[in-house]
Amino acid sequence: MKVGDNMKILKKILIVLCNMFLLLSVFLGVVSYVATNAIREGISSVVNDKLNSIPGYQLLGFDSEKLSEFIEKEETMTFILDHINPMLGDEVDINSIDLSEDIYQFVEENKSELEEITGQEINMLYIRLIVESPMVQDVNAKYIDMITETTGNVPVEVKNMVYAYGFFFTDGFRIAMIVLAIVSIIGVILIEKSYHKWLKSVGGVLLGSGVIITISVVIGSIVIQEVFKAMELPVIEPKLTSVYIIACGLAIVGLGMIIIYNMVEKRIRERSILNEISQVSPQQ
């Protein structure tokens, strides 16, 4: 086999690898975004349902819409997940656990928003008395016992999975996927060594990503809802509008790239034909 043939094969392999990384980064980035929103909506839904089940809660006149927005915002979700992950095996310093202080600081940092939701001024001295009450201290003790037991029984492999699961839902993960996608596109451009051929390759991946994401998210949503029903857990119907917008956007951009590639390729062929005609005409 000639050196030129080997280089062509190597070039095709590298382009395929770059396209695979591009597809993977786009897919995982979008799924991470969708899953994070689904968790936020799920926690918000569960909290609201629990609060509404408390006798007399609705008489308090809390702003339910603002409460949902508050629960779903980044800072609140981080606070909640930071206290859930240790129960799943995430590494944590047992001696540093203090739910009372964590709750107090969280309320203090979000005091103005909580006052808008409740329609009442929050007295931090009263909050201090609540978090230091025997009931909250008992919850803190049980929380520590649960984490201690989990830490001792959960294998290292599972802890690593929990860490990966936690990172999957962060902005850091999505930024990493964006960087990987950009690097993959640049890789295709450099390998192709053409100002337009990369459009066909990258466009095809983006078009395929839009279709795959739509199908995967719809099927995944149906499966998860059925599992929740079977386990008699609260069924959450995630809002998929944003997913469809992202998927359609990817598909449209991909299709546009392919169309541009075909237009440029057609123009190149036409110029090539004209050049051949102009070279033949003087000889005649």
mmCIF file of C-alpha atoms in Angstrom, residues 43-269:
data_model
loop_
_atom_site.group_PDB
_atom_site.id
_atom_site.type_symbol
_atom_site.label_atom_id
_atom_site.label_comp_id
_atom_site.label_asym_id
_atom_site.label_seq_id
_atom_site.Cartn_x
_atom_site.Cartn_y
_atom_site.Cartn_z
ATOM 1 C CA ILE A 43 -37.560 18.849 43.665
ATOM 2 C CA SER A 44 -39.686 21.975 43.309
ATOM 3 C CA SER A 45 -42.775 19.850 42.592
ATOM 4 C CA VAL A 46 -42.155 17.532 45.572
ATOM 5 C CA VAL A 47 -41.527 20.452 47.962
ATOM 6 C CA ASN A 48 -44.665 22.269 46.819
ATOM 7 C CA ASP A 49 -46.771 19.111 47.135
ATOM 8 C CA LYS A 50 -45.459 18.472 50.651
ATOM 9 C CA LEU A 51 -46.099 22.067 51.705
ATOM 10 C CA ASN A 52 -49.619 22.080 50.232
ATOM 11 C CA SER A 53 -50.405 18.878 52.154
ATOM 12 C CA ILE A 54 -49.725 20.674 55.470
ATOM 13 C CA PRO A 55 -53.051 21.786 57.049
ATOM 14 C CA GLY A 56 -53.386 25.555 56.931
ATOM 15 C CA TYR A 57 -50.381 26.120 54.662
ATOM 16 C CA GLN A 58 -52.432 27.806 51.929
ATOM 17 C CA LEU A 59 -53.831 30.241 54.503
ATOM 18 C CA LEU A 60 -50.326 31.630 55.013
ATOM 19 C CA GLY A 61 -50.549 33.301 51.599
ATOM 20 C CA PHE A 62 -47.064 32.347 50.374
ATOM 21 C CA ASP A 63 -46.293 33.195 46.734
ATOM 22 C CA SER A 64 -46.154 29.688 45.189
ATOM 23 C CA GLU A 65 -44.724 30.914 41.877
ATOM 24 C CA LYS A 66 -41.858 32.765 43.560
ATOM 25 C CA LEU A 67 -41.279 29.764 45.829
ATOM 26 C CA SER A 68 -40.918 27.449 42.814
ATOM 27 C CA GLU A 69 -38.523 29.887 41.132
ATOM 28 C CA PHE A 70 -36.502 30.120 44.347
ATOM 29 C CA ILE A 71 -36.241 26.332 44.698
ATOM 30 C CA GLU A 72 -35.198 25.895 41.049
ATOM 31 C CA LYS A 73 -32.476 28.565 41.056
ATOM 32 C CA GLU A 74 -28.824 27.488 40.934
ATOM 33 C CA GLU A 75 -27.880 28.420 44.519
ATOM 34 C CA THR A 76 -30.818 26.547 46.060
ATOM 35 C CA MET A 77 -30.219 23.424 43.960
ATOM 36 C CA THR A 78 -26.530 23.465 44.890
ATOM 37 C CA PHE A 79 -27.460 23.706 48.574
ATOM 38 C CA ILE A 80 -29.907 20.790 48.296
ATOM 39 C CA LEU A 81 -27.637 18.518 46.234
ATOM 40 C CA ASP A 82 -24.643 19.281 48.466
ATOM 41 C CA HIS A 83 -26.600 17.719 51.333
ATOM 42 C CA ILE A 84 -28.041 14.827 49.311
ATOM 43 C CA ASN A 85 -24.806 13.624 47.676
ATOM 44 C CA PRO A 86 -23.085 12.657 50.982
ATOM 45 C CA MET A 87 -26.006 10.304 51.698
ATOM 46 C CA LEU A 88 -25.263 8.605 48.361
ATOM 47 C CA GLY A 89 -21.610 8.055 49.187
ATOM 48 C CA ASP A 90 -19.944 11.339 48.216
ATOM 49 C CA GLU A 91 -16.823 12.105 50.275
ATOM 50 C CA VAL A 92 -17.384 14.557 53.139
ATOM 51 C CA ASP A 93 -15.680 15.479 56.414
ATOM 52 C CA ILE A 94 -18.035 14.190 59.124
ATOM 53 C CA ASN A 95 -16.669 16.689 61.658
ATOM 54 C CA SER A 96 -17.608 19.608 59.419
ATOM 55 C CA ILE A 97 -21.295 18.626 59.111
ATOM 56 C CA ASP A 98 -23.613 21.082 60.815
ATOM 57 C CA LEU A 99 -27.094 21.302 59.322
ATOM 58 C CA SER A 100 -28.104 23.968 61.831
ATOM 59 C CA GLU A 101 -25.375 26.372 60.739
ATOM 60 C CA ASP A 102 -25.861 25.497 57.051
ATOM 61 C CA ILE A 103 -29.581 26.252 57.228
ATOM 62 C CA TYR A 104 -28.998 29.484 59.158
ATOM 63 C CA GLN A 105 -26.406 30.746 56.657
ATOM 64 C CA PHE A 106 -28.626 29.782 53.712
ATOM 65 C CA VAL A 107 -31.584 31.716 55.150
ATOM 66 C CA GLU A 108 -29.355 34.700 55.952
ATOM 67 C CA GLU A 109 -27.888 34.799 52.425
ATOM 68 C CA ASN A 110 -31.349 34.555 50.817
ATOM 69 C CA LYS A 111 -33.249 36.592 53.422
ATOM 70 C CA SER A 112 -34.657 39.204 51.032
ATOM 71 C CA GLU A 113 -35.997 36.613 48.565
ATOM 72 C CA LEU A 114 -37.551 34.541 51.349
ATOM 73 C CA GLU A 115 -39.238 37.667 52.728
ATOM 74 C CA GLU A 116 -40.774 38.299 49.275
ATOM 75 C CA ILE A 117 -42.104 34.736 49.194
ATOM 76 C CA THR A 118 -43.525 34.762 52.732
ATOM 77 C CA GLY A 119 -44.621 38.397 52.655
ATOM 78 C CA GLN A 120 -43.181 38.800 56.136
ATOM 79 C CA GLU A 121 -39.976 40.119 57.648
ATOM 80 C CA ILE A 122 -37.642 37.334 58.778
ATOM 81 C CA ASN A 123 -36.104 37.698 62.232
ATOM 82 C CA MET A 124 -32.700 35.988 62.159
ATOM 83 C CA LEU A 125 -32.698 35.673 65.948
ATOM 84 C CA TYR A 126 -35.866 33.584 65.665
ATOM 85 C CA ILE A 127 -34.236 31.494 62.906
ATOM 86 C CA ARG A 128 -31.247 30.910 65.210
ATOM 87 C CA LEU A 129 -33.580 29.613 67.930
ATOM 88 C CA ILE A 130 -35.240 27.258 65.420
ATOM 89 C CA VAL A 131 -32.013 25.757 64.026
ATOM 90 C CA GLU A 132 -30.650 25.239 67.535
ATOM 91 C CA SER A 133 -33.863 23.591 68.747
ATOM 92 C CA PRO A 134 -33.737 19.929 69.914
ATOM 93 C CA MET A 135 -35.770 18.836 66.870
ATOM 94 C CA VAL A 136 -33.260 20.216 64.349
ATOM 95 C CA GLN A 137 -30.330 18.929 66.415
ATOM 96 C CA ASP A 138 -31.895 15.468 66.361
ATOM 97 C CA VAL A 139 -32.248 15.664 62.549
ATOM 98 C CA ASN A 140 -28.589 16.712 62.334
ATOM 99 C CA ALA A 141 -27.522 13.725 64.451
ATOM 100 C CA LYS A 142 -29.521 11.276 62.325
ATOM 101 C CA TYR A 143 -28.109 12.871 59.159
ATOM 102 C CA ILE A 144 -24.549 12.347 60.437
ATOM 103 C CA ASP A 145 -25.330 8.729 61.404
ATOM 104 C CA MET A 146 -26.720 8.040 57.930
ATOM 105 C CA ILE A 147 -23.646 9.503 56.227
ATOM 106 C CA THR A 148 -21.295 7.630 58.569
ATOM 107 C CA GLU A 149 -23.021 4.345 57.797
ATOM 108 C CA THR A 150 -23.045 5.065 54.055
ATOM 109 C CA THR A 151 -19.372 6.068 54.032
ATOM 110 C CA GLY A 152 -18.391 2.827 55.730
ATOM 111 C CA ASN A 153 -20.451 0.528 53.517
ATOM 112 C CA VAL A 154 -20.296 2.089 50.059
ATOM 113 C CA PRO A 155 -17.496 0.679 47.817
ATOM 114 C CA VAL A 156 -14.944 3.042 46.255
ATOM 115 C CA GLU A 157 -16.364 2.320 42.786
ATOM 116 C CA VAL A 158 -19.803 3.537 43.855
ATOM 117 C CA LYS A 159 -18.306 6.676 45.426
ATOM 118 C CA ASN A 160 -16.557 7.429 42.149
ATOM 119 C CA MET A 161 -19.863 6.976 40.322
ATOM 120 C CA VAL A 162 -21.556 9.397 42.729
ATOM 121 C CA TYR A 163 -18.805 11.938 42.128
ATOM 122 C CA ALA A 164 -19.201 11.546 38.355
ATOM 123 C CA TYR A 165 -22.989 11.796 38.701
ATOM 124 C CA GLY A 166 -22.618 15.013 40.702
ATOM 125 C CA PHE A 167 -20.200 16.532 38.161
ATOM 126 C CA PHE A 168 -22.531 15.580 35.291
ATOM 127 C CA PHE A 169 -25.139 18.072 36.542
ATOM 128 C CA THR A 170 -22.751 21.019 36.950
ATOM 129 C CA ASP A 171 -22.025 23.989 34.697
ATOM 130 C CA GLY A 172 -18.400 22.832 34.733
ATOM 131 C CA PHE A 173 -19.346 19.637 32.917
ATOM 132 C CA ARG A 174 -21.334 21.512 30.274
ATOM 133 C CA ILE A 175 -18.471 23.982 29.757
ATOM 134 C CA ALA A 176 -16.117 21.011 29.319
ATOM 135 C CA MET A 177 -18.447 19.586 26.653
ATOM 136 C CA ILE A 178 -18.562 22.941 24.837
ATOM 137 C CA VAL A 179 -14.747 23.086 24.834
ATOM 138 C CA LEU A 180 -14.571 19.486 23.556
ATOM 139 C CA ALA A 181 -17.048 20.317 20.769
ATOM 140 C CA ILE A 182 -15.038 23.380 19.694
ATOM 141 C CA VAL A 183 -11.775 21.405 19.742
ATOM 142 C CA SER A 184 -13.415 18.640 17.674
ATOM 143 C CA ILE A 185 -14.638 21.135 15.058
ATOM 144 C CA ILE A 186 -11.198 22.771 14.867
ATOM 145 C CA GLY A 187 -9.695 19.277 14.498
ATOM 146 C CA VAL A 188 -11.939 18.522 11.513
ATOM 147 C CA ILE A 189 -11.075 21.870 9.883
ATOM 148 C CA LEU A 190 -7.330 21.288 10.303
ATOM 149 C CA ILE A 191 -7.497 17.703 9.027
ATOM 150 C CA GLU A 192 -9.633 18.588 6.015
ATOM 151 C CA LYS A 193 -7.301 21.477 5.107
ATOM 152 C CA SER A 194 -10.161 23.053 3.202
ATOM 153 C CA TYR A 195 -12.237 26.169 3.818
ATOM 154 C CA HIS A 196 -15.498 24.382 3.018
ATOM 155 C CA LYS A 197 -15.217 20.567 3.190
ATOM 156 C CA TRP A 198 -15.489 20.574 6.989
ATOM 157 C CA LEU A 199 -18.996 22.077 6.652
ATOM 158 C CA LYS A 200 -20.359 18.787 5.308
ATOM 159 C CA SER A 201 -18.790 16.709 8.073
ATOM 160 C CA VAL A 202 -19.687 18.972 11.006
ATOM 161 C CA GLY A 203 -23.104 19.774 9.539
ATOM 162 C CA GLY A 204 -23.964 16.088 9.311
ATOM 163 C CA VAL A 205 -23.005 15.566 12.959
ATOM 164 C CA LEU A 206 -25.082 18.532 14.162
ATOM 165 C CA LEU A 207 -28.073 17.423 12.089
ATOM 166 C CA GLY A 208 -27.781 13.905 13.477
ATOM 167 C CA SER A 209 -27.347 15.264 17.021
ATOM 168 C CA GLY A 210 -30.625 17.145 16.800
ATOM 169 C CA VAL A 211 -32.507 14.007 15.739
ATOM 170 C CA ILE A 212 -30.787 11.712 18.273
ATOM 171 C CA ILE A 213 -31.312 14.139 21.174
ATOM 172 C CA THR A 214 -35.026 14.512 20.410
ATOM 173 C CA ILE A 215 -35.626 10.756 20.191
ATOM 174 C CA SER A 216 -33.472 9.951 23.256
ATOM 175 C CA VAL A 217 -35.031 12.579 25.521
ATOM 176 C CA VAL A 218 -38.614 11.706 24.551
ATOM 177 C CA ILE A 219 -38.062 7.955 25.051
ATOM 178 C CA GLY A 220 -36.056 8.550 28.240
ATOM 179 C CA SER A 221 -38.786 10.765 29.671
ATOM 180 C CA ILE A 222 -41.474 8.130 28.996
ATOM 181 C CA VAL A 223 -39.362 5.331 30.512
ATOM 182 C CA ILE A 224 -38.559 7.343 33.668
ATOM 183 C CA GLN A 225 -42.212 8.252 34.182
ATOM 184 C CA GLU A 226 -43.238 4.596 33.877
ATOM 185 C CA VAL A 227 -40.537 3.568 36.368
ATOM 186 C CA PHE A 228 -41.719 6.233 38.816
ATOM 187 C CA LYS A 229 -45.303 5.002 38.438
ATOM 188 C CA ALA A 230 -44.226 1.405 39.075
ATOM 189 C CA MET A 231 -42.321 2.484 42.211
ATOM 190 C CA GLU A 232 -45.295 4.625 43.316
ATOM 191 C CA LEU A 233 -43.141 7.757 43.343
ATOM 192 C CA PRO A 234 -44.346 11.257 42.371
ATOM 193 C CA VAL A 235 -44.483 11.373 38.577
ATOM 194 C CA ILE A 236 -42.683 14.376 37.123
ATOM 195 C CA GLU A 237 -43.497 15.599 33.636
ATOM 196 C CA PRO A 238 -40.418 17.583 32.549
ATOM 197 C CA LYS A 239 -40.893 20.582 30.281
ATOM 198 C CA LEU A 240 -39.272 19.539 27.010
ATOM 199 C CA THR A 241 -39.841 22.775 25.094
ATOM 200 C CA SER A 242 -36.252 23.905 25.633
ATOM 201 C CA VAL A 243 -35.000 20.500 24.420
ATOM 202 C CA TYR A 244 -36.978 20.739 21.208
ATOM 203 C CA ILE A 245 -35.679 24.280 20.620
ATOM 204 C CA ILE A 246 -32.063 23.170 21.119
ATOM 205 C CA ALA A 247 -32.515 20.044 18.986
ATOM 206 C CA CYS A 248 -34.213 22.004 16.176
ATOM 207 C CA GLY A 249 -31.499 24.654 16.397
ATOM 208 C CA LEU A 250 -28.768 22.021 16.016
ATOM 209 C CA ALA A 251 -30.593 20.382 13.117
ATOM 210 C CA ILE A 252 -31.158 23.711 11.331
ATOM 211 C CA VAL A 253 -27.528 24.789 11.772
ATOM 212 C CA GLY A 254 -26.349 21.369 10.567
ATOM 213 C CA LEU A 255 -28.658 21.451 7.553
ATOM 214 C CA GLY A 256 -27.546 24.993 6.764
ATOM 215 C CA MET A 257 -23.886 23.901 6.814
ATOM 216 C CA ILE A 258 -24.629 21.052 4.419
ATOM 217 C CA ILE A 259 -26.517 23.385 2.045
ATOM 218 C CA ILE A 260 -23.649 25.904 2.101
ATOM 219 C CA TYR A 261 -21.179 23.084 1.400
ATOM 220 C CA ASN A 262 -23.221 21.902 -1.598
ATOM 221 C CA MET A 263 -23.508 25.457 -2.935
ATOM 222 C CA VAL A 264 -19.752 26.041 -2.650
ATOM 223 C CA GLU A 265 -18.992 22.615 -4.151
ATOM 224 C CA LYS A 266 -21.330 23.368 -7.072
ATOM 225 C CA ARG A 267 -19.619 26.727 -7.657
ATOM 226 C CA ILE A 268 -16.190 25.044 -7.628
ATOM 227 C CA ARG A 269 -17.334 22.449 -10.171
#
